[in-house]
Coordinates of C-alpha atoms (C1' of nucleotides) in Angstrom, one line a residue:
Chain A
X1 CA -10.9 -6.1 9.4
X2 CA -11.3 -6.2 5.7
X3 CA -7.9 -6.8 4.1
X4 CA -5.4 -7.1 7.0
X5 CA -2.8 -9.7 6.4
X6 CA -3.3 -13.0 8.1
X7 CA -1.2 -13.2 11.3
X8 CA -0.6 -16.3 13.3
X9 CA 0.1 -15.8 17.0
X10 CA 3.0 -18.3 16.9
X11 CA 4.8 -16.3 14.3
X12 CA 6.1 -13.0 15.6
X13 CA 8.3 -11.3 13.0
X14 CA 10.5 -8.4 13.9
X15 CA 10.0 -5.9 11.1
X16 CA 13.2 -4.1 10.3
X17 CA 11.9 -2.5 7.1
X18 CA 9.8 0.5 7.9
X19 CA 8.7 1.0 4.3
X20 CA 5.2 0.1 3.2
X21 CA 4.3 -3.5 2.4
X22 CA 5.5 -6.7 3.8
X23 CA 9.0 -7.0 5.2
X24 CA 11.3 -8.7 2.7
X25 CA 13.4 -11.7 3.9
X26 CA 16.6 -12.0 2.0
X27 CA 17.6 -15.3 0.4
X28 CA 19.4 -17.9 2.5
X29 CA 18.4 -20.1 5.4
X30 CA 16.7 -18.0 8.2
X31 CA 18.0 -18.3 11.8
X32 CA 14.8 -20.1 12.8
X33 CA 12.5 -22.0 10.5
X34 CA 9.6 -19.8 9.3
X35 CA 7.3 -22.7 8.4
X36 CA 6.1 -25.8 10.1
X37 CA 3.3 -28.3 9.3
X38 CA 0.9 -26.9 11.9
X39 CA 1.3 -23.4 10.5
X40 CA 0.8 -24.6 7.0
X41 CA -2.3 -26.4 8.0
X42 CA -3.7 -23.4 9.9
X43 CA -3.0 -21.1 6.9
X44 CA -4.7 -23.6 4.5
X45 CA -7.8 -23.7 6.7
X46 CA -7.9 -19.9 6.9
X47 CA -7.6 -19.7 3.1
X48 CA -10.3 -22.3 2.6
X49 CA -12.6 -20.6 5.0
X50 CA -12.2 -17.3 3.2
X51 CA -12.2 -18.2 -0.5
X52 CA -13.1 -21.9 -0.6
X53 CA -10.9 -24.6 -2.2
X54 CA -10.5 -22.6 -5.4
X55 CA -8.6 -20.1 -3.3
X56 CA -6.3 -22.8 -2.0
X57 CA -3.3 -22.6 -4.3
X58 CA 0.3 -23.1 -3.4
X59 CA 1.0 -19.5 -4.4
X60 CA -1.8 -18.1 -2.2
X61 CA -0.8 -20.4 0.6
X62 CA 2.8 -19.2 0.4
X63 CA 1.7 -15.5 0.2
X64 CA -0.5 -15.9 3.3
X65 CA 2.6 -17.3 5.1
X66 CA 4.9 -14.6 3.7
X67 CA 7.2 -17.0 2.0
X68 CA 7.9 -17.9 -1.6
X69 CA 5.9 -20.8 -3.1
X70 CA 9.0 -22.9 -3.3
X71 CA 9.5 -22.7 0.4
X72 CA 6.5 -24.9 1.0
X73 CA 8.3 -27.7 -0.7
X74 CA 10.8 -27.9 2.1
X75 CA 7.9 -29.2 4.3
X76 CA 5.4 -31.0 1.9
X77 CA 6.0 -33.0 -1.2
X78 CA 3.0 -31.8 -3.1
X79 CA -0.3 -30.0 -2.8
X80 CA -1.9 -33.3 -2.0
X81 CA 0.1 -33.4 1.2
X82 CA -1.4 -30.1 2.1
X83 CA -4.9 -31.5 1.5
X84 CA -3.9 -34.4 3.7
X85 CA -2.9 -32.2 6.5
X86 CA -6.2 -30.4 6.3
X87 CA -8.1 -33.7 6.2
X88 CA -6.5 -35.1 9.2
X89 CA -7.1 -31.8 11.1
X90 CA -10.8 -32.1 10.3
X91 CA -11.0 -35.7 11.3
X92 CA -10.1 -34.7 14.8
X93 CA -13.3 -32.5 14.8
X94 CA -15.6 -35.4 14.2
X95 CA -17.5 -36.2 17.4
X96 CA -16.9 -39.7 18.6
X97 CA -17.5 -39.0 22.3
X98 CA -20.8 -40.8 22.3
X99 CA -19.1 -44.2 21.8
X100 CA -17.9 -43.9 25.3
X101 CA -21.2 -43.0 26.9
X102 CA -24.2 -44.0 24.9
X103 CA -25.8 -47.1 23.4
X104 CA -24.4 -48.2 20.0
X105 CA -27.3 -46.9 18.0
X106 CA -27.2 -43.3 19.2
X107 CA -23.4 -43.3 19.2
X108 CA -23.3 -44.3 15.5
X109 CA -26.1 -41.7 14.8
X110 CA -24.2 -38.8 16.4
X111 CA -20.9 -39.8 14.9
X112 CA -22.4 -40.1 11.4
X113 CA -24.1 -36.7 11.5
X114 CA -21.0 -35.1 12.9
X115 CA -18.8 -36.7 10.2
X116 CA -21.2 -35.6 7.4
X117 CA -21.5 -32.1 8.7
X118 CA -17.7 -31.6 9.0
X119 CA -17.0 -32.8 5.5
X120 CA -20.0 -31.2 3.8
X121 CA -18.0 -28.0 4.1
X122 CA -15.0 -29.7 2.6
X123 CA -16.2 -31.9 -0.2
X124 CA -13.1 -31.4 -2.3
X125 CA -11.3 -33.5 0.3
X126 CA -13.5 -36.5 -0.2
X127 CA -11.6 -37.9 -3.2
X128 CA -8.5 -37.6 -1.1
X129 CA -9.9 -39.3 2.0
X130 CA -11.5 -42.1 0.1
X131 CA -8.2 -43.3 -1.1
X132 CA -6.1 -42.3 1.8
X133 CA -3.9 -44.9 3.5
X134 CA -4.6 -44.4 7.2
X135 CA -1.0 -44.5 8.1
X136 CA -0.6 -41.0 6.7
X137 CA -3.4 -39.6 8.8
X138 CA -3.0 -40.2 12.6
X139 CA -6.2 -38.3 13.7
X140 CA -8.2 -40.2 11.1
X141 CA -6.8 -43.4 12.4
X142 CA -7.7 -42.4 15.9
X143 CA -11.3 -41.9 14.9
X144 CA -11.4 -45.3 13.3
X145 CA -10.0 -46.8 16.5
X146 CA -12.7 -45.2 18.7
X147 CA -15.4 -46.3 16.3
X148 CA -14.1 -49.8 16.0
X149 CA -13.9 -50.2 19.7
X150 CA -17.5 -49.1 20.0
X151 CA -18.6 -51.6 17.5
X152 CA -16.6 -54.4 19.2
X153 CA -18.0 -53.5 22.6
X154 CA -21.5 -53.5 21.2
X155 CA -21.1 -57.1 20.1
X156 CA -20.2 -56.7 16.5
X157 CA -18.5 -59.7 14.9
X158 CA -14.9 -58.7 14.4
X159 CA -14.7 -59.7 10.7
X160 CA -17.7 -57.4 9.9
X161 CA -16.6 -54.2 11.7
X162 CA -14.4 -52.8 8.9
X163 CA -17.0 -53.5 6.2
X164 CA -19.7 -51.9 8.3
X165 CA -17.6 -48.8 8.9
X166 CA -16.7 -48.5 5.3
X167 CA -20.3 -48.8 4.2
X168 CA -21.3 -46.1 6.7
X169 CA -18.4 -43.9 5.5
X170 CA -19.4 -44.3 1.9
X171 CA -22.9 -43.2 2.7
X172 CA -21.6 -40.3 4.7
X173 CA -19.2 -39.1 1.9
X174 CA -21.9 -39.3 -0.7
X175 CA -24.3 -37.5 1.6
X176 CA -21.8 -34.8 2.2
X177 CA -21.9 -33.9 -1.5
X178 CA -25.7 -33.9 -1.3
X179 CA -25.7 -31.2 1.3
X180 CA -24.0 -28.8 -1.2
X181 CA -26.4 -29.5 -4.1
X182 CA -28.5 -26.5 -5.3
X183 CA -32.1 -26.5 -4.2
X184 CA -33.4 -26.8 -7.7
X185 CA -31.2 -29.8 -8.6
X186 CA -34.3 -32.0 -9.3
X187 CA -36.3 -29.5 -11.4
X188 CA -37.0 -31.5 -14.6
X189 CA -37.9 -28.3 -16.5
X190 CA -39.4 -28.9 -19.9
X191 CA -38.8 -32.6 -19.6
X192 CA -41.4 -32.8 -16.9
X193 CA -44.1 -34.3 -19.1
X194 CA -41.9 -37.2 -20.2
X195 CA -40.9 -38.0 -16.6
X196 CA -44.2 -38.2 -14.7
X197 CA -43.1 -40.5 -11.9
X198 CA -40.0 -38.6 -11.1
X199 CA -41.6 -35.2 -11.4
X200 CA -44.5 -36.4 -9.2
X201 CA -42.1 -37.7 -6.6
X202 CA -40.2 -34.4 -6.6
X203 CA -43.4 -32.4 -6.2
X204 CA -44.6 -34.7 -3.5
X205 CA -41.4 -34.2 -1.5
X206 CA -41.5 -30.4 -2.1
X207 CA -45.0 -30.3 -0.8
X208 CA -43.7 -31.6 2.6
X209 CA -41.9 -28.3 2.9
X210 CA -38.8 -29.6 4.6
X211 CA -36.2 -26.9 5.1
X212 CA -33.4 -29.3 4.4
X213 CA -34.2 -32.1 2.0
X214 CA -30.7 -33.4 2.2
X215 CA -31.3 -34.1 5.9
X216 CA -34.4 -36.2 5.2
X217 CA -32.4 -38.4 2.8
X218 CA -29.5 -38.7 5.2
X219 CA -31.8 -39.6 8.1
X220 CA -33.7 -42.1 6.0
X221 CA -30.5 -43.9 4.9
X222 CA -28.7 -43.7 8.2
X223 CA -31.6 -45.2 10.2
X224 CA -31.9 -48.0 7.7
X225 CA -28.2 -48.8 8.1
X226 CA -28.3 -48.6 11.9
X227 CA -31.2 -51.0 12.0
X228 CA -29.7 -53.3 9.5
X229 CA -26.2 -53.4 11.0
X230 CA -27.6 -53.5 14.5
X231 CA -29.1 -56.9 13.7
X232 CA -25.6 -58.3 13.1
X233 CA -24.7 -57.8 16.8
X234 CA -24.6 -60.8 19.1
Chain B
X1 CA -4.1 -50.6 -34.1
X2 CA -1.6 -48.9 -31.9
X3 CA -1.4 -45.3 -32.7
X4 CA -3.6 -44.7 -35.7
X5 CA -5.5 -41.3 -35.5
X6 CA -9.0 -41.5 -34.1
X7 CA -11.5 -41.5 -36.9
X8 CA -15.2 -41.1 -36.6
X9 CA -17.2 -42.7 -39.4
X10 CA -19.4 -39.6 -39.7
X11 CA -16.3 -37.4 -40.4
X12 CA -14.7 -38.1 -43.8
X13 CA -12.0 -35.6 -44.6
X14 CA -10.6 -35.3 -48.0
X15 CA -6.8 -35.0 -47.6
X16 CA -5.4 -32.6 -50.2
X17 CA -2.0 -32.3 -48.4
X18 CA 0.1 -35.4 -49.3
X19 CA 2.9 -34.4 -47.0
X20 CA 3.5 -36.3 -43.8
X21 CA 1.6 -35.5 -40.7
X22 CA -2.0 -34.4 -40.2
X23 CA -3.7 -32.4 -42.9
X24 CA -3.9 -28.8 -42.0
X25 CA -7.1 -27.0 -42.1
X26 CA -6.7 -23.3 -42.9
X27 CA -8.5 -20.7 -40.8
X28 CA -12.1 -19.8 -41.5
X29 CA -15.4 -21.6 -41.3
X30 CA -15.2 -25.0 -42.9
X31 CA -17.9 -26.0 -45.4
X32 CA -19.4 -28.5 -42.9
X33 CA -19.0 -28.4 -39.2
X34 CA -16.1 -30.6 -38.0
X35 CA -17.3 -30.9 -34.4
X36 CA -20.5 -31.9 -32.8
X37 CA -21.5 -32.9 -29.2
X38 CA -21.6 -36.6 -30.0
X39 CA -18.1 -36.5 -31.5
X40 CA -16.7 -34.5 -28.6
X41 CA -18.3 -37.0 -26.1
X42 CA -16.9 -40.0 -27.9
X43 CA -13.4 -38.4 -28.1
X44 CA -13.5 -37.6 -24.4
X45 CA -14.4 -41.1 -23.5
X46 CA -11.7 -42.5 -25.8
X47 CA -9.2 -40.2 -24.1
X48 CA -10.3 -41.1 -20.6
X49 CA -10.2 -44.8 -21.4
X50 CA -6.6 -44.5 -22.6
X51 CA -5.0 -42.1 -20.1
X52 CA -7.6 -41.5 -17.4
X53 CA -9.0 -38.2 -16.3
X54 CA -5.5 -36.7 -16.1
X55 CA -5.3 -37.1 -19.8
X56 CA -8.6 -35.3 -20.4
X57 CA -7.4 -31.8 -21.1
X58 CA -9.0 -29.4 -23.5
X59 CA -5.8 -29.4 -25.5
X60 CA -5.6 -33.2 -25.7
X61 CA -9.3 -33.4 -26.6
X62 CA -8.9 -30.9 -29.4
X63 CA -5.8 -32.6 -30.7
X64 CA -7.6 -36.0 -30.8
X65 CA -10.3 -34.3 -32.9
X66 CA -7.8 -32.5 -35.1
X67 CA -8.9 -29.0 -34.2
X68 CA -7.5 -26.1 -32.2
X69 CA -8.5 -26.0 -28.5
X70 CA -10.5 -22.8 -29.1
X71 CA -12.7 -24.6 -31.6
X72 CA -14.2 -26.6 -28.7
X73 CA -15.7 -23.5 -27.3
X74 CA -18.0 -23.1 -30.2
X75 CA -19.8 -26.2 -28.8
X76 CA -19.3 -26.2 -25.1
X77 CA -19.0 -23.4 -22.6
X78 CA -16.4 -24.9 -20.4
X79 CA -14.6 -28.2 -19.6
X80 CA -17.3 -28.8 -17.0
X81 CA -19.7 -29.1 -20.0
X82 CA -17.5 -31.8 -21.4
X83 CA -17.6 -33.7 -18.2
X84 CA -21.4 -33.4 -18.2
X85 CA -21.6 -34.8 -21.6
X86 CA -19.6 -37.8 -20.5
X87 CA -21.6 -38.2 -17.3
X88 CA -24.9 -38.3 -19.2
X89 CA -23.5 -40.8 -21.7
X90 CA -22.5 -43.1 -18.8
X91 CA -25.9 -42.7 -17.1
X92 CA -27.4 -44.4 -20.1
X93 CA -25.2 -47.4 -19.4
X94 CA -26.6 -48.0 -16.0
X95 CA -28.9 -51.1 -16.0
X96 CA -32.4 -50.2 -15.0
X97 CA -34.1 -53.0 -17.0
X98 CA -34.9 -55.1 -13.9
X99 CA -37.4 -52.5 -12.7
X100 CA -39.7 -53.7 -15.6
X101 CA -39.4 -57.4 -14.9
X102 CA -38.4 -58.2 -11.3
X103 CA -39.5 -57.7 -7.8
X104 CA -38.5 -54.3 -6.2
X105 CA -35.7 -55.8 -4.1
X106 CA -33.8 -57.5 -6.9
X107 CA -34.4 -54.5 -9.2
X108 CA -32.9 -52.1 -6.7
X109 CA -30.0 -54.5 -6.2
X110 CA -29.2 -54.8 -9.9
X111 CA -29.5 -51.1 -10.5
X112 CA -27.3 -50.2 -7.5
X113 CA -24.5 -52.6 -8.5
X114 CA -24.6 -51.5 -12.1
X115 CA -24.6 -47.8 -11.1
X116 CA -21.6 -48.4 -8.8
X117 CA -19.7 -50.3 -11.3
X118 CA -20.1 -47.7 -14.1
X119 CA -19.0 -44.8 -11.9
X120 CA -16.2 -46.6 -10.1
X121 CA -14.3 -46.2 -13.4
X122 CA -15.2 -42.6 -13.5
X123 CA -14.9 -41.2 -9.9
X124 CA -13.8 -37.8 -11.1
X125 CA -17.3 -37.3 -12.4
X126 CA -18.9 -37.8 -8.9
X127 CA -18.4 -34.2 -7.7
X128 CA -20.0 -33.2 -11.0
X129 CA -23.0 -35.5 -10.8
X130 CA -23.7 -34.9 -7.1
X131 CA -24.4 -31.2 -7.9
X132 CA -25.8 -31.7 -11.4
X133 CA -29.3 -30.2 -12.1
X134 CA -31.1 -33.0 -13.9
X135 CA -32.4 -30.7 -16.6
X136 CA -28.9 -30.6 -18.1
X137 CA -28.6 -34.4 -18.3
X138 CA -31.5 -36.1 -20.1
X139 CA -30.2 -39.6 -19.9
X140 CA -29.6 -39.2 -16.1
X141 CA -33.2 -37.9 -15.8
X142 CA -34.4 -40.9 -17.8
X143 CA -32.7 -43.2 -15.3
X144 CA -34.4 -41.4 -12.4
X145 CA -37.8 -41.8 -14.1
X146 CA -37.4 -45.5 -14.5
X147 CA -36.3 -45.9 -10.9
X148 CA -39.0 -43.7 -9.5
X149 CA -41.7 -45.6 -11.5
X150 CA -40.3 -48.8 -10.0
X151 CA -40.5 -47.4 -6.5
X152 CA -44.1 -46.2 -7.0
X153 CA -45.3 -49.4 -8.5
X154 CA -43.7 -51.3 -5.5
X155 CA -45.9 -49.3 -3.2
X156 CA -43.5 -46.7 -2.0
X157 CA -45.1 -43.5 -0.5
X158 CA -44.6 -40.8 -3.1
X159 CA -43.1 -38.3 -0.7
X160 CA -40.4 -40.7 0.3
X161 CA -39.3 -41.8 -3.2
X162 CA -36.8 -39.0 -3.9
X163 CA -35.2 -39.2 -0.4
X164 CA -34.8 -43.0 -0.8
X165 CA -33.2 -42.6 -4.2
X166 CA -30.9 -39.9 -3.0
X167 CA -29.8 -42.0 0.0
X168 CA -29.1 -44.9 -2.3
X169 CA -27.2 -42.7 -4.7
X170 CA -25.1 -41.2 -1.9
X171 CA -24.2 -44.7 -0.8
X172 CA -23.4 -45.7 -4.4
X173 CA -21.2 -42.7 -5.1
X174 CA -19.2 -43.1 -1.8
X175 CA -18.9 -46.8 -2.6
X176 CA -17.6 -46.1 -6.1
X177 CA -14.6 -44.3 -4.6
X178 CA -14.1 -47.2 -2.3
X179 CA -13.6 -49.5 -5.3
X180 CA -10.6 -47.5 -6.3
X181 CA -8.9 -47.5 -2.9
X182 CA -5.5 -49.3 -2.7
X183 CA -5.5 -52.7 -1.0
X184 CA -3.4 -51.5 1.8
X185 CA -5.5 -48.5 2.7
X186 CA -6.1 -49.8 6.2
X187 CA -2.6 -50.8 7.1
X188 CA -2.1 -48.9 10.4
X189 CA 1.7 -49.5 10.1
X190 CA 3.7 -48.5 13.2
X191 CA 0.6 -47.1 14.8
X192 CA -0.8 -50.6 15.1
X193 CA -0.1 -50.9 18.8
X194 CA -2.0 -47.8 19.7
X195 CA -5.0 -48.9 17.6
X196 CA -5.8 -52.4 18.8
X197 CA -9.5 -52.5 18.0
X198 CA -9.1 -51.2 14.5
X199 CA -6.0 -53.2 13.7
X200 CA -7.7 -56.3 15.0
X201 CA -10.8 -55.6 12.9
X202 CA -8.7 -55.1 9.8
X203 CA -6.8 -58.4 10.4
X204 CA -10.0 -60.2 11.1
X205 CA -11.4 -59.1 7.8
X206 CA -8.2 -59.9 5.9
X207 CA -8.3 -63.4 7.4
X208 CA -11.6 -64.0 5.5
X209 CA -9.6 -63.7 2.3
X210 CA -12.2 -61.9 0.3
X211 CA -10.9 -61.0 -3.2
X212 CA -12.7 -57.7 -3.2
X213 CA -13.3 -56.2 0.2
X214 CA -15.0 -53.2 -1.4
X215 CA -17.7 -55.6 -2.6
X216 CA -18.3 -56.9 0.9
X217 CA -18.9 -53.5 2.3
X218 CA -21.1 -52.5 -0.6
X219 CA -23.2 -55.7 -0.3
X220 CA -23.5 -55.2 3.5
X221 CA -24.7 -51.6 3.2
X222 CA -26.9 -52.2 0.2
X223 CA -28.8 -55.1 1.7
X224 CA -29.4 -53.0 4.9
X225 CA -30.8 -50.2 2.8
X226 CA -33.0 -52.5 0.8
X227 CA -34.4 -54.2 3.9
X228 CA -34.9 -50.8 5.6
X229 CA -36.5 -49.1 2.7
X230 CA -38.6 -52.1 1.8
X231 CA -40.4 -51.7 5.1
X232 CA -41.7 -48.3 4.0
X233 CA -43.8 -49.9 1.2
X234 CA -47.5 -50.3 1.7
Chain C
dA1 C1' 18.4 -27.2 6.6
dC2 C1' 15.5 -23.8 4.7
dC3 C1' 14.8 -19.8 2.5
dT4 C1' 14.5 -16.7 -2.4
dG5 C1' 14.0 -16.0 -7.3
dA6 C1' 13.8 -17.5 -11.8
dA7 C1' 12.2 -20.8 -14.8
dC8 C1' 9.5 -24.8 -16.7
dA9 C1' 5.8 -27.2 -18.6
dC10 C1' 1.6 -27.0 -18.4
dC11 C1' -3.7 -25.4 -17.6
dG12 C1' -8.6 -23.5 -19.2
dT13 C1' -10.2 -19.7 -21.7
dT14 C1' -10.7 -15.4 -24.7
dC15 C1' -10.7 -13.1 -28.9
dA16 C1' -9.4 -11.0 -33.4
dA17 C1' -9.1 -12.6 -38.0
dG18 C1' -10.5 -15.5 -41.6
dT19 C1' -14.1 -17.8 -44.7
Chain D
dA1 C1' -21.6 -20.0 -37.8
dC2 C1' -17.3 -22.2 -36.9
dC3 C1' -12.7 -22.7 -37.6
dT4 C1' -7.2 -21.0 -36.6
dG5 C1' -3.6 -18.8 -34.1
dA6 C1' -1.9 -16.0 -30.7
dA7 C1' -2.3 -14.4 -26.3
dC8 C1' -3.7 -14.2 -21.2
dA9 C1' -3.7 -15.2 -16.5
dC10 C1' -3.0 -18.6 -14.2
dC11 C1' -1.3 -23.6 -12.2
dG12 C1' 2.0 -26.9 -9.4
dT13 C1' 6.7 -27.9 -9.2
dT14 C1' 11.9 -27.7 -9.8
dC15 C1' 16.4 -26.1 -8.9
dA16 C1' 20.5 -23.2 -8.5
dA17 C1' 22.1 -19.8 -5.3
dG18 C1' 22.3 -17.9 -0.9
dT19 C1' 23.1 -18.1 4.3

DNA sequence: ACCTGAACACCGTTCAAGT
DNA sequence: ACCTGAACACCGTTCAAGT
């Protein structure tokens, strides 16, 4: 379906205007609210999935929900609030189940890969998350709770848990960007002769023929962090 | 000097208009070019230093250089090019000198802290750097060359050097964001009761009374990476 | 309370005209 | 080649008016 209007199952609109185009709602408060946070979040995710973050404008978001842009401001204070809604939705998709069933090392490993994979598709959210007070993001907070409990159970000293999670998260966020980098990011071009060590290192990596170089770097760093942090347990 | 107009020593303008306000340049090609990349970069840095990245608009940049906004496009293709100029300027500020004089561990440590500190003040550049082909950024490439040479000399297997640097960089970029996070980022607020492990971990860290919690996390992660990567040397 | 519609104060970028 | 000045196609956000 190429250009059919986005339709949410929860919003059934009677359509009294048989003329072509969308049915017009006249001004004034509607009998039942047209918008809610869940619908706004779903529409934003649909838009992002179709056109990326460049396509996520307040105008486009409003259009996809068949309302005027200003209507959104009855439900969110700013576009940043919309990004926050999306972020918290995605946080719930991060797989933390291994903390309940597996040893600490493999639980951290699965969580980290899942976390990176989810946000690699949503790097424009990273500046938002990195500075996000957890109070504003219940699902994100729930993820932290599960992970913290896993660290505690594994014998991590309490005063180091937050720092360890923050360090892992920093690595994960940076690595999420790395996934999106173009394949030729390290081609030194005509500067190759003046950068023999780096150019050699790049060629040596390329010769390995890895399908996804970003995964090699992520694995290398993650395993080092797991070993290093694992030694803190008692 | 509170509000004096920015003046580059290389640009001396005769001022034939004695009336108040800036001297107007009439349309047409000036005898000598008013703009160049170095001047644009310097002006951008001045603007960022004064008003942050929100203050860095093409219009403001042009105004600070006493030209029309469209004049900038004779020298850069887009605003992204301006950010790239700034990024490459900053890359030259990262301290890589230790690679010539100190053991690998302390050289990596100094480089990583310096790198994080420089870009913590410039986090809006991180999405740009992370996807930046090194060909477009000679100073950045020079940094990679020095670091790669340091890794090679320290006995790092050639095919692992790039992955190790990328992993360190990912950690550094994520940690740069962390520096800018508000102090109360982890206050769970009224959700505290439902998140006992996390809330406990946050309080336990707070009880340590560290001035800069971001530095604790960075140190913890960096040392783990140094130990882990150090083991790859032969 | 929650919508519409018009308006505001910006953005980055393009392009003809001028020298 | 490298400026000016006007214009374009957007942005996010505000606010009076309507029900």
